[in-house]
PDB file of C-alpha atoms in Angstrom:
ATOM      1  CA  UNK C 550      49.152 -41.407  17.770  1.00 59.00           C
ATOM      2  CA  UNK C 551      48.868 -45.019  16.602  1.00 64.00           C
ATOM      3  CA  UNK C 552      51.007 -45.901  13.534  1.00 63.00           C
ATOM      4  CA  UNK C 553      49.870 -48.630  11.132  1.00 69.00           C
ATOM      5  CA  UNK C 554      53.242 -50.375  10.643  1.00 71.00           C
ATOM      6  CA  UNK C 555      56.987 -49.962  10.966  1.00 75.00           C
ATOM      7  CA  UNK C 556      57.905 -47.754   9.182  1.00 80.00           C
ATOM      8  CA  UNK C 557      54.466 -46.163   9.362  1.00 82.00           C
ATOM      9  CA  UNK C 558      52.506 -44.951   6.340  1.00 87.00           C
ATOM     10  CA  UNK C 559      49.408 -43.864   8.290  1.00 87.00           C
ATOM     11  CA  UNK C 560      48.757 -42.829  11.846  1.00 87.00           C
ATOM     12  CA  UNK C 561      45.471 -42.571  13.716  1.00 87.00           C
ATOM     13  CA  UNK C 562      45.334 -39.619  16.100  1.00 89.00           C
ATOM     14  CA  UNK C 563      43.060 -39.171  19.103  1.00 90.00           C
ATOM     15  CA  UNK C 564      42.579 -35.899  20.958  1.00 91.00           C
ATOM     16  CA  UNK C 565      44.892 -33.696  18.915  1.00 90.00           C
ATOM     17  CA  UNK C 566      46.078 -30.407  20.440  1.00 91.00           C
ATOM     18  CA  UNK C 567      49.076 -28.387  19.365  1.00 89.00           C
ATOM     19  CA  UNK C 568      50.496 -25.031  18.363  1.00 88.00           C
ATOM     20  CA  UNK C 569      52.459 -24.059  15.266  1.00 84.00           C
ATOM     21  CA  UNK C 570      54.803 -21.088  15.765  1.00 84.00           C
ATOM     22  CA  UNK C 571      55.905 -19.276  12.600  1.00 80.00           C
ATOM     23  CA  UNK C 572      59.146 -17.312  12.305  1.00 80.00           C
ATOM     24  CA  UNK C 573      57.257 -14.041  11.721  1.00 80.00           C
ATOM     25  CA  UNK C 574      55.683 -14.299  15.182  1.00 83.00           C
ATOM     26  CA  UNK C 575      52.260 -15.696  14.235  1.00 83.00           C
ATOM     27  CA  UNK C 576      51.118 -18.811  16.064  1.00 86.00           C
ATOM     28  CA  UNK C 577      48.252 -21.158  15.179  1.00 87.00           C
ATOM     29  CA  UNK C 578      46.613 -23.416  17.775  1.00 91.00           C
ATOM     30  CA  UNK C 579      44.859 -26.556  16.471  1.00 91.00           C
ATOM     31  CA  UNK C 580      42.515 -28.890  18.373  1.00 94.00           C
ATOM     32  CA  UNK C 581      40.465 -31.870  17.176  1.00 95.00           C
ATOM     33  CA  UNK C 582      38.767 -34.927  18.627  1.00 95.00           C
ATOM     34  CA  UNK C 583      40.634 -37.165  16.191  1.00 93.00           C
ATOM     35  CA  UNK C 584      42.483 -37.418  12.954  1.00 92.00           C
ATOM     36  CA  UNK C 585      44.255 -39.518  10.375  1.00 92.00           C
ATOM     37  CA  UNK C 586      47.712 -38.749   8.996  1.00 90.00           C
ATOM     38  CA  UNK C 587      48.572 -40.185   5.565  1.00 91.00           C
ATOM     39  CA  UNK C 588      52.368 -39.892   5.626  1.00 90.00           C
ATOM     40  CA  UNK C 589      53.182 -40.632   1.935  1.00 90.00           C
ATOM     41  CA  UNK C 590      50.452 -38.254   0.699  1.00 92.00           C
ATOM     42  CA  UNK C 591      51.315 -35.677   3.399  1.00 90.00           C
ATOM     43  CA  UNK C 592      47.612 -35.264   4.152  1.00 92.00           C
ATOM     44  CA  UNK C 593      46.096 -34.755   7.602  1.00 91.00           C
ATOM     45  CA  UNK C 594      42.368 -35.325   8.103  1.00 93.00           C
ATOM     46  CA  UNK C 595      40.843 -33.943  11.299  1.00 94.00           C
ATOM     47  CA  UNK C 596      37.389 -34.769  12.635  1.00 92.00           C
ATOM     48  CA  UNK C 597      35.140 -34.111  15.572  1.00 90.00           C
ATOM     49  CA  UNK C 598      35.215 -30.715  17.213  1.00 92.00           C
ATOM     50  CA  UNK C 599      37.957 -29.150  15.041  1.00 94.00           C
ATOM     51  CA  UNK C 600      39.109 -25.724  16.220  1.00 94.00           C
ATOM     52  CA  UNK C 601      41.827 -23.492  14.801  1.00 91.00           C
ATOM     53  CA  UNK C 602      42.813 -20.172  16.397  1.00 91.00           C
ATOM     54  CA  UNK C 603      45.497 -17.703  15.316  1.00 88.00           C
ATOM     55  CA  UNK C 604      47.419 -15.358  17.589  1.00 90.00           C
ATOM     56  CA  UNK C 605      46.162 -12.370  15.565  1.00 87.00           C
ATOM     57  CA  UNK C 606      42.519 -12.953  16.486  1.00 86.00           C
ATOM     58  CA  UNK C 607      40.995 -15.343  13.929  1.00 89.00           C
ATOM     59  CA  UNK C 608      39.076 -18.487  14.919  1.00 92.00           C
ATOM     60  CA  UNK C 609      37.540 -21.358  12.973  1.00 91.00           C
ATOM     61  CA  UNK C 610      35.398 -24.292  14.078  1.00 94.00           C
ATOM     62  CA  UNK C 611      34.400 -27.140  11.751  1.00 94.00           C
ATOM     63  CA  UNK C 612      33.208 -30.729  11.816  1.00 93.00           C
ATOM     64  CA  UNK C 613      35.913 -31.924   9.402  1.00 92.00           C
ATOM     65  CA  UNK C 614      39.151 -30.430   8.086  1.00 93.00           C
ATOM     66  CA  UNK C 615      41.609 -31.867   5.561  1.00 92.00           C
ATOM     67  CA  UNK C 616      45.063 -30.294   5.370  1.00 89.00           C
ATOM     68  CA  UNK C 617      47.288 -31.045   2.391  1.00 89.00           C
ATOM     69  CA  UNK C 618      50.695 -30.364   3.892  1.00 85.00           C
ATOM     70  CA  UNK C 619      52.461 -30.653   0.529  1.00 84.00           C
ATOM     71  CA  UNK C 620      50.213 -28.225  -1.387  1.00 84.00           C
ATOM     72  CA  UNK C 621      49.401 -25.922   1.534  1.00 82.00           C
ATOM     73  CA  UNK C 622      45.629 -26.295   1.186  1.00 86.00           C
ATOM     74  CA  UNK C 623      42.811 -26.645   3.704  1.00 88.00           C
ATOM     75  CA  UNK C 624      39.285 -27.946   3.043  1.00 91.00           C
ATOM     76  CA  UNK C 625      36.671 -27.805   5.815  1.00 92.00           C
ATOM     77  CA  UNK C 626      33.155 -29.117   5.709  1.00 83.00           C
ATOM     78  CA  UNK C 627      29.817 -30.078   7.169  1.00 87.00           C
ATOM     79  CA  UNK C 628      29.607 -26.940   9.314  1.00 90.00           C
ATOM     80  CA  UNK C 629      32.167 -24.129   9.285  1.00 92.00           C
ATOM     81  CA  UNK C 630      32.169 -21.132  11.627  1.00 92.00           C
ATOM     82  CA  UNK C 631      34.871 -18.477  11.229  1.00 90.00           C
ATOM     83  CA  UNK C 632      35.305 -15.360  13.314  1.00 92.00           C
ATOM     84  CA  UNK C 633      37.743 -12.479  13.254  1.00 88.00           C
ATOM     85  CA  UNK C 634      38.220  -8.900  14.362  1.00 85.00           C
ATOM     86  CA  UNK C 635      35.708  -7.552  11.789  1.00 87.00           C
ATOM     87  CA  UNK C 636      32.918 -10.124  12.141  1.00 90.00           C
ATOM     88  CA  UNK C 637      32.078 -13.698  11.238  1.00 92.00           C
ATOM     89  CA  UNK C 638      31.343 -15.966   8.277  1.00 92.00           C
ATOM     90  CA  UNK C 639      29.367 -19.197   8.642  1.00 94.00           C
ATOM     91  CA  UNK C 640      29.043 -21.725   5.807  1.00 94.00           C
ATOM     92  CA  UNK C 641      28.831 -25.418   4.994  1.00 93.00           C
ATOM     93  CA  UNK C 642      32.236 -25.509   3.247  1.00 92.00           C
ATOM     94  CA  UNK C 643      35.515 -23.614   3.203  1.00 91.00           C
ATOM     95  CA  UNK C 644      38.592 -24.094   1.056  1.00 89.00           C
ATOM     96  CA  UNK C 645      41.864 -22.235   1.468  1.00 86.00           C
ATOM     97  CA  UNK C 646      44.358 -22.560  -1.379  1.00 85.00           C
ATOM     98  CA  UNK C 647      47.553 -20.745  -2.357  1.00 79.00           C
ATOM     99  CA  UNK C 648      46.882 -17.710  -4.513  1.00 73.00           C
ATOM    100  CA  UNK C 649      48.534 -17.663  -7.918  1.00 74.00           C
ATOM    101  CA  UNK C 650      51.672 -15.549  -8.046  1.00 69.00           C
ATOM    102  CA  UNK C 651      52.358 -14.670  -4.411  1.00 61.00           C
ATOM    103  CA  UNK C 652      53.640 -17.603  -2.362  1.00 62.00           C
ATOM    104  CA  UNK C 653      52.350 -16.065   0.883  1.00 66.00           C
ATOM    105  CA  UNK C 654      48.801 -15.128  -0.177  1.00 67.00           C
ATOM    106  CA  UNK C 655      45.855 -17.521   0.174  1.00 77.00           C
ATOM    107  CA  UNK C 656      42.422 -17.588  -1.496  1.00 83.00           C
ATOM    108  CA  UNK C 657      39.482 -18.299   0.833  1.00 86.00           C
ATOM    109  CA  UNK C 658      36.310 -19.750  -0.753  1.00 88.00           C
ATOM    110  CA  UNK C 659      33.193 -20.161   1.396  1.00 91.00           C
ATOM    111  CA  UNK C 660      30.288 -22.189  -0.006  1.00 90.00           C
ATOM    112  CA  UNK C 661      26.780 -23.496   0.636  1.00 90.00           C
ATOM    113  CA  UNK C 662      24.610 -21.346   2.858  1.00 90.00           C
ATOM    114  CA  UNK C 663      27.135 -18.576   3.428  1.00 94.00           C
ATOM    115  CA  UNK C 664      26.188 -16.043   6.099  1.00 93.00           C
ATOM    116  CA  UNK C 665      28.327 -12.932   6.687  1.00 90.00           C
ATOM    117  CA  UNK C 666      28.098 -10.682   9.740  1.00 92.00           C
ATOM    118  CA  UNK C 667      30.300  -7.584   9.337  1.00 88.00           C
ATOM    119  CA  UNK C 668      30.908  -5.167  12.221  1.00 82.00           C
ATOM    120  CA  UNK C 669      32.318  -1.903  10.780  1.00 78.00           C
ATOM    121  CA  UNK C 670      32.942  -0.555  14.290  1.00 76.00           C
ATOM    122  CA  UNK C 671      35.347  -3.421  14.944  1.00 65.00           C
ATOM    123  CA  UNK C 672      37.362  -2.627  11.804  1.00 58.00           C
ATOM    124  CA  UNK C 673      37.958   0.951  13.017  1.00 58.00           C
ATOM    125  CA  UNK C 674      39.912  -0.238  16.077  1.00 53.00           C
TER     126      UNK C 674
END
């Protein structure tokens, strides 16, 4: 991490790898070739080989990901590959935003060249 000043307002990140552990037991591993953290805006931009994997079996790979830490949103682009226990969804874009009403729920929107592969046998396990 290379900050821009003291106190820093931005930080350039190279070779990001980390895990977020939530109180409910879920963990999320994040990897990226690089990134840029805008501290006042609370926005993290990731680039390169971005990979996100959850402890409950979901994986995502994308060329770029922007996380708005304040609003709890994620926008991924260029190429997005997601995979889970019941199949996979590939697309050019993905946005994840809080769902209205429930603070825990999220709305996933895939766009541009969406391809869904559903494995009903996997959902029975």
